[in-house]
PDB file of C-alpha atoms in Angstrom:
ATOM      1  CA  UNK A 187     114.761  75.035  48.139  1.00  0.00           C
ATOM      2  CA  UNK A 188     111.930  77.207  49.390  1.00  0.00           C
ATOM      3  CA  UNK A 189     110.499  79.285  46.582  1.00  0.00           C
ATOM      4  CA  UNK A 190     109.536  82.803  47.686  1.00  0.00           C
ATOM      5  CA  UNK A 191     106.205  83.694  46.070  1.00  0.00           C
ATOM      6  CA  UNK A 192     106.650  87.342  47.018  1.00  0.00           C
ATOM      7  CA  UNK A 193     109.945  87.408  45.125  1.00  0.00           C
ATOM      8  CA  UNK A 194     108.283  85.655  42.188  1.00  0.00           C
ATOM      9  CA  UNK A 195     105.562  88.302  42.234  1.00  0.00           C
ATOM     10  CA  UNK A 196     108.173  91.054  42.211  1.00  0.00           C
ATOM     11  CA  UNK A 197     109.886  89.429  39.216  1.00  0.00           C
ATOM     12  CA  UNK A 198     106.568  89.240  37.381  1.00  0.00           C
ATOM     13  CA  UNK A 199     105.868  92.906  38.150  1.00  0.00           C
ATOM     14  CA  UNK A 200     109.266  94.047  36.837  1.00  0.00           C
ATOM     15  CA  UNK A 201     108.680  92.241  33.540  1.00  0.00           C
ATOM     16  CA  UNK A 202     105.086  93.451  33.251  1.00  0.00           C
ATOM     17  CA  UNK A 203     105.923  97.119  33.956  1.00  0.00           C
ATOM     18  CA  UNK A 204     109.307  97.240  32.208  1.00  0.00           C
ATOM     19  CA  UNK A 205     111.426  98.576  35.073  1.00  0.00           C
ATOM     20  CA  UNK A 206     112.134  98.180  38.768  1.00  0.00           C
ATOM     21  CA  UNK A 207     110.839 101.665  39.505  1.00  0.00           C
ATOM     22  CA  UNK A 208     107.448 101.120  37.851  1.00  0.00           C
ATOM     23  CA  UNK A 209     107.142  97.689  39.436  1.00  0.00           C
ATOM     24  CA  UNK A 210     107.867  99.206  42.845  1.00  0.00           C
ATOM     25  CA  UNK A 211     105.191 101.827  42.269  1.00  0.00           C
ATOM     26  CA  UNK A 212     102.641  99.155  41.310  1.00  0.00           C
ATOM     27  CA  UNK A 213     103.537  97.020  44.346  1.00  0.00           C
ATOM     28  CA  UNK A 214     103.635 100.045  46.698  1.00  0.00           C
ATOM     29  CA  UNK A 215     107.224  99.304  47.654  1.00  0.00           C
ATOM     30  CA  UNK A 216     110.530 101.093  47.342  1.00  0.00           C
ATOM     31  CA  UNK A 217     112.645 100.257  44.302  1.00  0.00           C
ATOM     32  CA  UNK A 218     115.468  98.779  46.360  1.00  0.00           C
ATOM     33  CA  UNK A 219     113.081  96.282  47.973  1.00  0.00           C
ATOM     34  CA  UNK A 220     111.860  95.039  44.573  1.00  0.00           C
ATOM     35  CA  UNK A 221     115.423  94.806  43.273  1.00  0.00           C
ATOM     36  CA  UNK A 222     116.431  92.840  46.357  1.00  0.00           C
ATOM     37  CA  UNK A 223     113.548  90.367  45.955  1.00  0.00           C
ATOM     38  CA  UNK A 224     114.368  89.680  42.293  1.00  0.00           C
ATOM     39  CA  UNK A 225     118.047  89.235  43.131  1.00  0.00           C
ATOM     40  CA  UNK A 226     117.105  86.826  45.915  1.00  0.00           C
ATOM     41  CA  UNK A 227     114.984  84.811  43.469  1.00  0.00           C
ATOM     42  CA  UNK A 228     117.927  84.575  41.061  1.00  0.00           C
ATOM     43  CA  UNK A 229     120.146  83.356  43.883  1.00  0.00           C
ATOM     44  CA  UNK A 230     117.566  80.777  44.972  1.00  0.00           C
ATOM     45  CA  UNK A 231     117.339  79.425  41.434  1.00  0.00           C
ATOM     46  CA  UNK A 232     121.042  79.918  40.612  1.00  0.00           C
ATOM     47  CA  UNK A 233     119.944  81.605  37.395  1.00  0.00           C
ATOM     48  CA  UNK A 234     120.181  85.044  35.805  1.00  0.00           C
ATOM     49  CA  UNK A 235     116.611  85.970  35.007  1.00  0.00           C
ATOM     50  CA  UNK A 236     117.017  89.567  33.819  1.00  0.00           C
ATOM     51  CA  UNK A 237     119.495  91.287  31.530  1.00  0.00           C
ATOM     52  CA  UNK A 238     120.165  94.632  33.252  1.00  0.00           C
ATOM     53  CA  UNK A 239     122.735  95.940  30.743  1.00  0.00           C
ATOM     54  CA  UNK A 240     120.287  98.150  28.840  1.00  0.00           C
ATOM     55  CA  UNK A 241     118.014 100.995  29.942  1.00  0.00           C
ATOM     56  CA  UNK A 242     115.022  98.629  30.017  1.00  0.00           C
ATOM     57  CA  UNK A 243     115.523  95.269  31.667  1.00  0.00           C
ATOM     58  CA  UNK A 244     115.063  92.264  29.410  1.00  0.00           C
ATOM     59  CA  UNK A 245     114.341  88.642  30.091  1.00  0.00           C
ATOM     60  CA  UNK A 246     117.113  86.149  29.600  1.00  0.00           C
ATOM     61  CA  UNK A 247     116.182  82.805  28.000  1.00  0.00           C
ATOM     62  CA  UNK A 248     116.156  81.287  31.491  1.00  0.00           C
ATOM     63  CA  UNK A 249     113.987  84.178  32.677  1.00  0.00           C
ATOM     64  CA  UNK A 250     111.404  83.526  29.959  1.00  0.00           C
ATOM     65  CA  UNK A 251     111.058  79.904  31.031  1.00  0.00           C
ATOM     66  CA  UNK A 252     110.872  80.777  34.732  1.00  0.00           C
ATOM     67  CA  UNK A 253     108.351  83.569  34.113  1.00  0.00           C
ATOM     68  CA  UNK A 254     105.946  81.282  32.263  1.00  0.00           C
ATOM     69  CA  UNK A 255     105.993  78.671  35.011  1.00  0.00           C
ATOM     70  CA  UNK A 256     106.108  81.307  37.740  1.00  0.00           C
ATOM     71  CA  UNK A 257     102.960  83.004  36.509  1.00  0.00           C
ATOM     72  CA  UNK A 258     101.174  79.649  36.588  1.00  0.00           C
ATOM     73  CA  UNK A 259     102.263  79.173  40.204  1.00  0.00           C
ATOM     74  CA  UNK A 260     101.143  82.684  41.109  1.00  0.00           C
ATOM     75  CA  UNK A 261      97.710  82.093  39.576  1.00  0.00           C
ATOM     76  CA  UNK A 262      97.350  78.908  41.603  1.00  0.00           C
ATOM     77  CA  UNK A 263      98.472  80.711  44.756  1.00  0.00           C
ATOM     78  CA  UNK A 264      95.933  83.492  44.201  1.00  0.00           C
ATOM     79  CA  UNK A 265      93.213  80.912  43.566  1.00  0.00           C
ATOM     80  CA  UNK A 266      94.163  79.092  46.765  1.00  0.00           C
ATOM     81  CA  UNK A 267      94.021  82.306  48.752  1.00  0.00           C
ATOM     82  CA  UNK A 268      90.606  83.115  47.284  1.00  0.00           C
ATOM     83  CA  UNK A 269      89.326  79.620  48.069  1.00  0.00           C
ATOM     84  CA  UNK A 270      90.604  79.805  51.632  1.00  0.00           C
ATOM     85  CA  UNK A 271      88.841  83.134  52.064  1.00  0.00           C
ATOM     86  CA  UNK A 272      85.600  81.705  50.681  1.00  0.00           C
ATOM     87  CA  UNK A 273      85.807  78.670  52.970  1.00  0.00           C
ATOM     88  CA  UNK A 274      86.453  80.949  55.910  1.00  0.00           C
ATOM     89  CA  UNK A 275      83.283  82.822  54.941  1.00  0.00           C
ATOM     90  CA  UNK A 276      81.151  79.694  55.286  1.00  0.00           C
ATOM     91  CA  UNK A 277      81.294  78.035  51.850  1.00  0.00           C
ATOM     92  CA  UNK A 278      81.791  74.271  52.021  1.00  0.00           C
ATOM     93  CA  UNK A 279      84.665  72.627  50.193  1.00  0.00           C
ATOM     94  CA  UNK A 280      82.366  69.798  49.021  1.00  0.00           C
ATOM     95  CA  UNK A 281      78.672  69.076  48.684  1.00  0.00           C
ATOM     96  CA  UNK A 282      77.329  65.593  47.894  1.00  0.00           C
ATOM     97  CA  UNK A 283      73.745  65.301  46.626  1.00  0.00           C
ATOM     98  CA  UNK A 284      71.968  61.978  46.034  1.00  0.00           C
ATOM     99  CA  UNK A 285      68.916  62.017  43.757  1.00  0.00           C
ATOM    100  CA  UNK A 286      66.296  59.322  43.260  1.00  0.00           C
ATOM    101  CA  UNK A 287      66.285  58.333  39.586  1.00  0.00           C
ATOM    102  CA  UNK A 288      62.489  58.482  39.384  1.00  0.00           C
ATOM    103  CA  UNK A 289      62.536  62.251  39.956  1.00  0.00           C
ATOM    104  CA  UNK A 290      62.958  64.906  37.241  1.00  0.00           C
ATOM    105  CA  UNK A 291      66.658  65.690  36.974  1.00  0.00           C
ATOM    106  CA  UNK A 292      66.040  69.000  35.209  1.00  0.00           C
ATOM    107  CA  UNK A 293      65.030  70.778  38.446  1.00  0.00           C
ATOM    108  CA  UNK A 294      68.222  69.706  40.206  1.00  0.00           C
ATOM    109  CA  UNK A 295      70.426  70.597  37.236  1.00  0.00           C
ATOM    110  CA  UNK A 296      68.752  74.000  36.975  1.00  0.00           C
ATOM    111  CA  UNK A 297      69.521  74.656  40.645  1.00  0.00           C
ATOM    112  CA  UNK A 298      73.148  73.593  40.148  1.00  0.00           C
ATOM    113  CA  UNK A 299      73.423  75.869  37.104  1.00  0.00           C
ATOM    114  CA  UNK A 300      72.287  78.768  39.266  1.00  0.00           C
ATOM    115  CA  UNK A 301      75.005  77.936  41.794  1.00  0.00           C
ATOM    116  CA  UNK A 302      77.550  77.928  38.979  1.00  0.00           C
ATOM    117  CA  UNK A 303      76.251  81.229  37.577  1.00  0.00           C
ATOM    118  CA  UNK A 304      76.487  82.771  41.055  1.00  0.00           C
ATOM    119  CA  UNK A 305      80.126  81.727  41.350  1.00  0.00           C
ATOM    120  CA  UNK A 306      79.672  79.429  44.320  1.00  0.00           C
ATOM    121  CA  UNK A 307      83.140  77.946  45.025  1.00  0.00           C
ATOM    122  CA  UNK A 308      81.896  74.645  46.476  1.00  0.00           C
ATOM    123  CA  UNK A 309      82.580  71.443  44.548  1.00  0.00           C
ATOM    124  CA  UNK A 310      79.266  69.641  44.034  1.00  0.00           C
ATOM    125  CA  UNK A 311      78.947  65.921  43.316  1.00  0.00           C
ATOM    126  CA  UNK A 312      75.628  64.539  42.089  1.00  0.00           C
ATOM    127  CA  UNK A 313      74.803  60.832  42.308  1.00  0.00           C
ATOM    128  CA  UNK A 314      71.732  59.089  40.870  1.00  0.00           C
ATOM    129  CA  UNK A 315      70.430  56.053  42.747  1.00  0.00           C
ATOM    130  CA  UNK A 316      67.234  53.983  42.802  1.00  0.00           C
ATOM    131  CA  UNK A 317      64.888  52.801  45.558  1.00  0.00           C
ATOM    132  CA  UNK A 318      66.787  51.684  48.692  1.00  0.00           C
ATOM    133  CA  UNK A 319      69.993  52.768  46.990  1.00  0.00           C
ATOM    134  CA  UNK A 320      69.164  56.450  47.513  1.00  0.00           C
ATOM    135  CA  UNK A 321      69.172  56.367  51.312  1.00  0.00           C
ATOM    136  CA  UNK A 322      71.911  53.727  51.328  1.00  0.00           C
ATOM    137  CA  UNK A 323      74.240  56.056  49.388  1.00  0.00           C
ATOM    138  CA  UNK A 324      73.145  59.070  51.444  1.00  0.00           C
ATOM    139  CA  UNK A 325      74.081  57.360  54.712  1.00  0.00           C
ATOM    140  CA  UNK A 326      77.154  55.441  53.550  1.00  0.00           C
ATOM    141  CA  UNK A 327      78.886  58.457  51.988  1.00  0.00           C
ATOM    142  CA  UNK A 328      77.586  60.973  54.552  1.00  0.00           C
ATOM    143  CA  UNK A 329      75.955  63.026  51.835  1.00  0.00           C
ATOM    144  CA  UNK A 330      74.541  66.462  52.501  1.00  0.00           C
ATOM    145  CA  UNK A 331      71.220  66.201  50.660  1.00  0.00           C
ATOM    146  CA  UNK A 332      68.988  63.607  49.057  1.00  0.00           C
ATOM    147  CA  UNK A 333      65.941  64.017  46.877  1.00  0.00           C
ATOM    148  CA  UNK A 334      63.988  60.839  47.402  1.00  0.00           C
ATOM    149  CA  UNK A 335      60.662  59.184  46.672  1.00  0.00           C
ATOM    150  CA  UNK A 336      60.516  57.426  50.047  1.00  0.00           C
ATOM    151  CA  UNK A 337      62.944  56.985  52.930  1.00  0.00           C
ATOM    152  CA  UNK A 338      63.240  55.814  56.521  1.00  0.00           C
ATOM    153  CA  UNK A 339      63.292  58.957  58.687  1.00  0.00           C
ATOM    154  CA  UNK A 340      65.576  59.474  61.682  1.00  0.00           C
ATOM    155  CA  UNK A 341      66.342  62.236  64.161  1.00  0.00           C
ATOM    156  CA  UNK A 342      69.513  62.982  62.162  1.00  0.00           C
ATOM    157  CA  UNK A 343      67.508  63.997  59.099  1.00  0.00           C
ATOM    158  CA  UNK A 344      65.271  66.914  58.264  1.00  0.00           C
ATOM    159  CA  UNK A 345      62.876  66.762  55.334  1.00  0.00           C
ATOM    160  CA  UNK A 346      60.587  69.033  53.403  1.00  0.00           C
ATOM    161  CA  UNK A 347      58.123  68.010  50.689  1.00  0.00           C
ATOM    162  CA  UNK A 348      58.682  68.747  47.010  1.00  0.00           C
ATOM    163  CA  UNK A 349      56.126  68.938  44.218  1.00  0.00           C
ATOM    164  CA  UNK A 350      53.995  65.869  43.648  1.00  0.00           C
ATOM    165  CA  UNK A 351      54.863  63.337  40.945  1.00  0.00           C
ATOM    166  CA  UNK A 352      52.282  61.271  39.052  1.00  0.00           C
ATOM    167  CA  UNK A 353      53.054  57.840  37.612  1.00  0.00           C
ATOM    168  CA  UNK A 354      51.092  56.027  34.918  1.00  0.00           C
ATOM    169  CA  UNK A 355      50.912  52.348  33.928  1.00  0.00           C
ATOM    170  CA  UNK A 356      52.093  52.109  30.311  1.00  0.00           C
ATOM    171  CA  UNK A 357      52.386  49.668  27.436  1.00  0.00           C
ATOM    172  CA  UNK A 358      53.126  49.879  23.709  1.00  0.00           C
ATOM    173  CA  UNK A 359      50.051  49.825  21.431  1.00  0.00           C
ATOM    174  CA  UNK A 360      51.189  46.600  19.730  1.00  0.00           C
ATOM    175  CA  UNK A 361      51.592  44.723  23.023  1.00  0.00           C
ATOM    176  CA  UNK A 362      48.998  41.962  23.689  1.00  0.00           C
ATOM    177  CA  UNK A 363      47.746  43.771  26.808  1.00  0.00           C
ATOM    178  CA  UNK A 364      46.832  46.794  24.685  1.00  0.00           C
ATOM    179  CA  UNK A 365      44.698  44.600  22.453  1.00  0.00           C
ATOM    180  CA  UNK A 366      42.527  43.264  25.266  1.00  0.00           C
ATOM    181  CA  UNK A 367      39.156  44.910  25.834  1.00  0.00           C
ATOM    182  CA  UNK A 368      37.711  46.069  29.115  1.00  0.00           C
ATOM    183  CA  UNK A 369      39.454  46.572  32.469  1.00  0.00           C
ATOM    184  CA  UNK A 370      42.501  44.367  33.030  1.00  0.00           C
ATOM    185  CA  UNK A 371      42.774  42.160  36.105  1.00  0.00           C
ATOM    186  CA  UNK A 372      45.885  41.358  38.133  1.00  0.00           C
ATOM    187  CA  UNK A 373      45.956  37.925  36.506  1.00  0.00           C
ATOM    188  CA  UNK A 374      45.969  39.600  33.084  1.00  0.00           C
ATOM    189  CA  UNK A 375      49.028  41.633  34.002  1.00  0.00           C
ATOM    190  CA  UNK A 376      50.887  38.783  35.679  1.00  0.00           C
ATOM    191  CA  UNK A 377      50.661  36.735  32.488  1.00  0.00           C
ATOM    192  CA  UNK A 378      53.074  39.169  30.811  1.00  0.00           C
ATOM    193  CA  UNK A 379      56.551  40.591  31.405  1.00  0.00           C
ATOM    194  CA  UNK A 380      56.637  43.459  33.879  1.00  0.00           C
ATOM    195  CA  UNK A 381      59.374  46.052  33.371  1.00  0.00           C
ATOM    196  CA  UNK A 382      60.941  47.326  36.552  1.00  0.00           C
ATOM    197  CA  UNK A 383      63.990  49.194  37.864  1.00  0.00           C
ATOM    198  CA  UNK A 384      66.707  47.515  39.906  1.00  0.00           C
ATOM    199  CA  UNK A 385      67.446  48.648  43.452  1.00  0.00           C
ATOM    200  CA  UNK A 386      70.913  50.249  43.384  1.00  0.00           C
ATOM    201  CA  UNK A 387      71.864  49.514  46.978  1.00  0.00           C
ATOM    202  CA  UNK A 388      74.498  46.896  47.727  1.00  0.00           C
ATOM    203  CA  UNK A 389      71.714  44.623  48.905  1.00  0.00           C
ATOM    204  CA  UNK A 390      70.884  44.356  45.211  1.00  0.00           C
ATOM    205  CA  UNK A 391      67.170  43.966  45.867  1.00  0.00           C
ATOM    206  CA  UNK A 392      64.845  44.440  42.962  1.00  0.00           C
ATOM    207  CA  UNK A 393      62.258  47.139  43.423  1.00  0.00           C
ATOM    208  CA  UNK A 394      59.613  44.527  44.178  1.00  0.00           C
ATOM    209  CA  UNK A 395      61.239  44.104  47.584  1.00  0.00           C
ATOM    210  CA  UNK A 396      60.298  47.615  48.605  1.00  0.00           C
ATOM    211  CA  UNK A 397      57.793  48.863  46.038  1.00  0.00           C
ATOM    212  CA  UNK A 398      54.130  48.363  46.832  1.00  0.00           C
ATOM    213  CA  UNK A 399      53.267  49.028  43.186  1.00  0.00           C
ATOM    214  CA  UNK A 400      54.932  45.912  41.847  1.00  0.00           C
ATOM    215  CA  UNK A 401      52.429  43.381  40.510  1.00  0.00           C
ATOM    216  CA  UNK A 402      54.133  40.246  41.791  1.00  0.00           C
ATOM    217  CA  UNK A 403      54.287  38.234  38.581  1.00  0.00           C
ATOM    218  CA  UNK A 404      57.018  35.706  37.832  1.00  0.00           C
ATOM    219  CA  UNK A 405      58.153  37.353  34.597  1.00  0.00           C
ATOM    220  CA  UNK A 406      60.061  40.546  35.368  1.00  0.00           C
ATOM    221  CA  UNK A 407      62.830  42.380  33.505  1.00  0.00           C
ATOM    222  CA  UNK A 408      64.924  44.606  35.775  1.00  0.00           C
ATOM    223  CA  UNK A 409      66.504  47.628  34.109  1.00  0.00           C
ATOM    224  CA  UNK A 410      69.148  50.091  35.278  1.00  0.00           C
ATOM    225  CA  UNK A 411      67.012  53.227  35.107  1.00  0.00           C
ATOM    226  CA  UNK A 412      63.869  54.874  33.795  1.00  0.00           C
ATOM    227  CA  UNK A 413      65.343  55.965  30.474  1.00  0.00           C
ATOM    228  CA  UNK A 414      66.119  52.320  29.678  1.00  0.00           C
ATOM    229  CA  UNK A 415      62.697  51.348  30.976  1.00  0.00           C
ATOM    230  CA  UNK A 416      60.984  53.839  28.667  1.00  0.00           C
ATOM    231  CA  UNK A 417      62.918  52.464  25.701  1.00  0.00           C
ATOM    232  CA  UNK A 418      61.914  48.922  26.623  1.00  0.00           C
ATOM    233  CA  UNK A 419      58.265  50.006  26.862  1.00  0.00           C
ATOM    234  CA  UNK A 420      58.424  51.641  23.446  1.00  0.00           C
ATOM    235  CA  UNK A 421      59.853  48.418  22.021  1.00  0.00           C
ATOM    236  CA  UNK A 422      56.904  46.444  23.405  1.00  0.00           C
ATOM    237  CA  UNK A 423      59.006  44.309  25.748  1.00  0.00           C
ATOM    238  CA  UNK A 424      56.464  44.542  28.544  1.00  0.00           C
ATOM    239  CA  UNK A 425      54.408  46.904  30.696  1.00  0.00           C
ATOM    240  CA  UNK A 426      55.293  49.048  33.704  1.00  0.00           C
ATOM    241  CA  UNK A 427      54.922  52.194  35.741  1.00  0.00           C
ATOM    242  CA  UNK A 428      56.545  55.394  34.494  1.00  0.00           C
ATOM    243  CA  UNK A 429      56.631  58.955  35.857  1.00  0.00           C
ATOM    244  CA  UNK A 430      54.421  61.023  33.597  1.00  0.00           C
ATOM    245  CA  UNK A 431      57.023  63.678  32.845  1.00  0.00           C
ATOM    246  CA  UNK A 432      59.015  60.986  30.988  1.00  0.00           C
ATOM    247  CA  UNK A 433      56.136  59.563  28.924  1.00  0.00           C
ATOM    248  CA  UNK A 434      53.610  62.363  28.384  1.00  0.00           C
ATOM    249  CA  UNK A 435      54.880  63.016  24.864  1.00  0.00           C
ATOM    250  CA  UNK A 436      54.858  59.324  23.976  1.00  0.00           C
ATOM    251  CA  UNK A 437      51.324  58.983  25.334  1.00  0.00           C
ATOM    252  CA  UNK A 438      50.133  62.033  23.380  1.00  0.00           C
ATOM    253  CA  UNK A 439      51.727  60.662  20.199  1.00  0.00           C
ATOM    254  CA  UNK A 440      50.166  57.233  20.659  1.00  0.00           C
ATOM    255  CA  UNK A 441      53.586  55.569  21.035  1.00  0.00           C
ATOM    256  CA  UNK A 442      52.497  54.360  24.469  1.00  0.00           C
ATOM    257  CA  UNK A 443      49.072  53.690  25.942  1.00  0.00           C
ATOM    258  CA  UNK A 444      47.748  53.892  29.487  1.00  0.00           C
ATOM    259  CA  UNK A 445      46.655  50.430  30.600  1.00  0.00           C
ATOM    260  CA  UNK A 446      43.072  50.198  31.911  1.00  0.00           C
ATOM    261  CA  UNK A 447      44.010  48.216  35.026  1.00  0.00           C
ATOM    262  CA  UNK A 448      41.034  47.580  37.291  1.00  0.00           C
ATOM    263  CA  UNK A 449      43.154  48.391  40.357  1.00  0.00           C
ATOM    264  CA  UNK A 450      44.055  51.827  39.021  1.00  0.00           C
ATOM    265  CA  UNK A 451      46.402  52.973  36.289  1.00  0.00           C
ATOM    266  CA  UNK A 452      47.846  56.008  38.081  1.00  0.00           C
ATOM    267  CA  UNK A 453      49.301  56.898  41.438  1.00  0.00           C
ATOM    268  CA  UNK A 454      50.892  59.960  42.969  1.00  0.00           C
ATOM    269  CA  UNK A 455      53.648  60.430  45.501  1.00  0.00           C
ATOM    270  CA  UNK A 456      55.285  63.380  47.202  1.00  0.00           C
ATOM    271  CA  UNK A 457      59.098  63.242  47.134  1.00  0.00           C
ATOM    272  CA  UNK A 458      61.166  64.866  49.854  1.00  0.00           C
ATOM    273  CA  UNK A 459      64.259  67.007  50.057  1.00  0.00           C
ATOM    274  CA  UNK A 460      66.203  65.581  52.994  1.00  0.00           C
ATOM    275  CA  UNK A 461      69.258  67.077  54.637  1.00  0.00           C
ATOM    276  CA  UNK A 462      71.633  65.540  57.133  1.00  0.00           C
ATOM    277  CA  UNK A 463      71.759  67.116  60.589  1.00  0.00           C
ATOM    278  CA  UNK A 464      75.114  65.496  61.438  1.00  0.00           C
ATOM    279  CA  UNK A 465      76.832  68.804  60.675  1.00  0.00           C
ATOM    280  CA  UNK A 466      75.523  72.345  60.314  1.00  0.00           C
ATOM    281  CA  UNK A 467      74.711  73.418  56.757  1.00  0.00           C
ATOM    282  CA  UNK A 468      77.106  75.769  55.031  1.00  0.00           C
ATOM    283  CA  UNK A 469      76.200  78.507  52.600  1.00  0.00           C
ATOM    284  CA  UNK A 470      76.231  76.255  49.516  1.00  0.00           C
ATOM    285  CA  UNK A 471      73.840  73.717  51.040  1.00  0.00           C
ATOM    286  CA  UNK A 472      71.524  76.446  52.264  1.00  0.00           C
ATOM    287  CA  UNK A 473      71.461  78.083  48.855  1.00  0.00           C
ATOM    288  CA  UNK A 474      70.907  74.787  47.023  1.00  0.00           C
ATOM    289  CA  UNK A 475      68.048  73.853  49.356  1.00  0.00           C
ATOM    290  CA  UNK A 476      66.495  77.250  48.743  1.00  0.00           C
ATOM    291  CA  UNK A 477      66.683  76.737  44.990  1.00  0.00           C
ATOM    292  CA  UNK A 478      65.334  73.181  45.112  1.00  0.00           C
ATOM    293  CA  UNK A 479      62.473  74.113  47.442  1.00  0.00           C
ATOM    294  CA  UNK A 480      61.666  77.054  45.164  1.00  0.00           C
ATOM    295  CA  UNK A 481      61.125  74.661  42.253  1.00  0.00           C
ATOM    296  CA  UNK A 482      58.441  72.780  44.217  1.00  0.00           C
TER     297      UNK A 482
END
């Protein structure tokens, strides 16, 4: 059975307006055409949907059940038509964004909130990865955008710089390294547990494999992200680098200390917003890039 949505719409209009004549006026059709469509729907369903014995038509019990489900189908049909129109106007059906876990997530979420507030119809998926895992996920899943600390460029990518991030070497005040006086040497650091973040690519490399800021000691705890790493630092499990935006409050409160490492206790890097050039950007990607670049 092929359900006629136009007939279903006519049935809905008759019930909503109370008569065939008023429904016809609302639908800009003649009354006989509306009556024919409702009758056709009843024949398709082999049901009597309307009681026509009184001056005003009334729903039969079967009509009440069909109307409830029919209105749901009509809403879905209208939504599908609207989506098709939006896609035809250049909005993508899907947008995949991969973000490096060392970067502030608030900027990306704020940009996505703006897209939502603007009624952008595109479905957006956000994935958090670490180190090599960012570009690995970007390439494997043919993502549209990545926000990344460092990556291997290619002629199929286009990048623009974002605002600089500063990292600081931290430790809890009760940790043995915090109790030493004077500048700390590399040997001093290597004698203790270094806290690090695990590479999330399928290669499974720890960040020491691609991070020039690792200290190279034998005692390393690899954690799944920077929130876990901050918690481990606060517990005094070891020392490690942290982006300042995640530890500024703890440093100000004396819950963490900046280690006086002789080789330098801070470094800066400039992350990039990278887009794939494999396919032309649609309106959602262009708007998201504009928002993300505006936060730089």
